[in-house]
Amino acid sequence: MAKPWRRHLSSCDDLKTTYPAIRAGFVALALEKSRRATPLVAEARALKAAADRARCPADLMRMLDIQSALVTAAGVSDKAAGHFDEDGKGAAIQGLVRDFLEPAGEKFVEELVFRFLLVRGDTLGGSMRNVGGALAQRKIARSIISCLRLAGGPLSFLHSETNSWAALPDEDADVEVFLRGLSWRNAKGHRTLALNTKLPFGNNNVDLALLACDCAGFTRECRAHAASYIAVGELKGGIDPAGADEHWKTAVAALRRVRQAFRGSRKSPLLFFVGAAIEENMAREIWNMLLREELANGANLTEDRQVDSVARWLCAL
């Protein structure tokens, strides 16, 4: 029986990321950063319009509608603000006015907006460190949804914000942005794919886990049984070649921990890897692991044909 990866790979060279794919990946990251920055720019404009009502920096402290923005401009992140009481926030705002806005003179509103954007931009930079993984998750999720749509039948998804299951709507544009899981039925039974989840045993975080259950049966008890797992995969969406080797080592270590966690059980899941930045040595290692059956499947995320092949394989398991 032909191995599933033979449908889209003929040699280790097929796994290597091409220069055009790297360039396109960086462009996609830049566009995503711009998309995520749009609300911050709108907030800064609204802050300037509100602050323009102040005749002097001290007036800002009496404007209740911008107090949260003033705390941010004082250098307090959203996460840190949750640990501040009202007195602490007031002290931070007073320090902002005294040390930075008053010395700015007539330009105090511009100084306020610049400092607001500096802190909010730092928050955006932190979230961008994980954007490659988010884009990778969306891409493979969309490919799986497309395969399941072609097959027909009911399809449910787990919403990341409500943490509840619902039928996937016919108009499903951008649903992958809020997706944490998919559930369907194939010829072999009910299937549920969990994204970015933790295995109850072994305390391992995994990017993709396919279980033999429907969405109603996707319970803690089900996830605690090793026999429920059909396949477990690592997904690395970072496109920078400089970090490719480190991402691969992290993925290999994670898959090794998964294999160890299932050791002793009667049935171990199939392991697979999908990555965006794959260099020559890394491609050779993946190829050899496929030949040794240490991996059941593998693909380059930047190659649509390979991603679609892995998606069809998952949908049919």
mmCIF file with all atom_site columns, C-alpha atoms in Angstrom, residues 9 15 27 34 40 43 65 125 128 142 144 168 180 186 194 203 224 237 245 253 257 270-271 285:
data_model
loop_
_atom_site.group_PDB
_atom_site.id
_atom_site.type_symbol
_atom_site.label_atom_id
_atom_site.label_alt_id
_atom_site.label_comp_id
_atom_site.label_asym_id
_atom_site.label_entity_id
_atom_site.label_seq_id
_atom_site.pdbx_PDB_ins_code
_atom_site.Cartn_x
_atom_site.Cartn_y
_atom_site.Cartn_z
_atom_site.occupancy
_atom_site.B_iso_or_equiv
_atom_site.pdbx_formal_charge
_atom_site.auth_seq_id
_atom_site.auth_comp_id
_atom_site.auth_asym_id
_atom_site.auth_atom_id
_atom_site.pdbx_PDB_model_num
ATOM 1  C CA . LEU A 1 9   ? 6.491   13.929 -2.310 1.00 0.00 ? 9   LEU A CA 1
ATOM 2  C CA . LEU A 1 15  ? 10.106  19.504 1.016  1.00 0.00 ? 15  LEU A CA 1
ATOM 3  C CA . VAL A 1 27  ? 4.774   39.639 2.484  1.00 0.00 ? 27  VAL A CA 1
ATOM 4  C CA . SER A 1 34  ? -0.872  45.965 8.913  1.00 0.00 ? 34  SER A CA 1
ATOM 5  C CA . LEU A 1 40  ? -4.571  50.685 16.997 1.00 0.00 ? 40  LEU A CA 1
ATOM 6  C CA . GLU A 1 43  ? -7.722  54.257 18.611 1.00 0.00 ? 43  GLU A CA 1
ATOM 7  C CA . ASP A 1 65  ? -13.532 58.888 28.742 1.00 0.00 ? 65  ASP A CA 1
ATOM 8  C CA . GLY A 1 125 ? 4.876   43.243 18.387 1.00 0.00 ? 125 GLY A CA 1
ATOM 9  C CA . MET A 1 128 ? 3.185   39.169 15.997 1.00 0.00 ? 128 MET A CA 1
ATOM 10 C CA . ARG A 1 142 ? -9.200  26.131 5.416  1.00 0.00 ? 142 ARG A CA 1
ATOM 11 C CA . ILE A 1 144 ? -9.452  20.700 5.606  1.00 0.00 ? 144 ILE A CA 1
ATOM 12 C CA . LEU A 1 168 ? -20.443 25.462 10.189 1.00 0.00 ? 168 LEU A CA 1
ATOM 13 C CA . ARG A 1 180 ? -10.331 25.781 17.548 1.00 0.00 ? 180 ARG A CA 1
ATOM 14 C CA . ASN A 1 186 ? -16.475 9.880  7.319  1.00 0.00 ? 186 ASN A CA 1
ATOM 15 C CA . ALA A 1 194 ? -8.580  19.807 17.837 1.00 0.00 ? 194 ALA A CA 1
ATOM 16 C CA . ASN A 1 203 ? 1.042   17.233 29.699 1.00 0.00 ? 203 ASN A CA 1
ATOM 17 C CA . ALA A 1 224 ? -7.947  11.129 28.490 1.00 0.00 ? 224 ALA A CA 1
ATOM 18 C CA . GLY A 1 237 ? 4.421   28.458 10.375 1.00 0.00 ? 237 GLY A CA 1
ATOM 19 C CA . ASP A 1 245 ? 16.357  24.640 12.368 1.00 0.00 ? 245 ASP A CA 1
ATOM 20 C CA . ALA A 1 253 ? 11.119  17.174 20.627 1.00 0.00 ? 253 ALA A CA 1
ATOM 21 C CA . ARG A 1 257 ? 7.215   13.531 23.868 1.00 0.00 ? 257 ARG A CA 1
ATOM 22 C CA . LEU A 1 270 ? 0.027   8.535  13.519 1.00 0.00 ? 270 LEU A CA 1
ATOM 23 C CA . LEU A 1 271 ? 2.517   11.403 13.727 1.00 0.00 ? 271 LEU A CA 1
ATOM 24 C CA . GLU A 1 285 ? 15.807  14.584 8.099  1.00 0.00 ? 285 GLU A CA 1
#
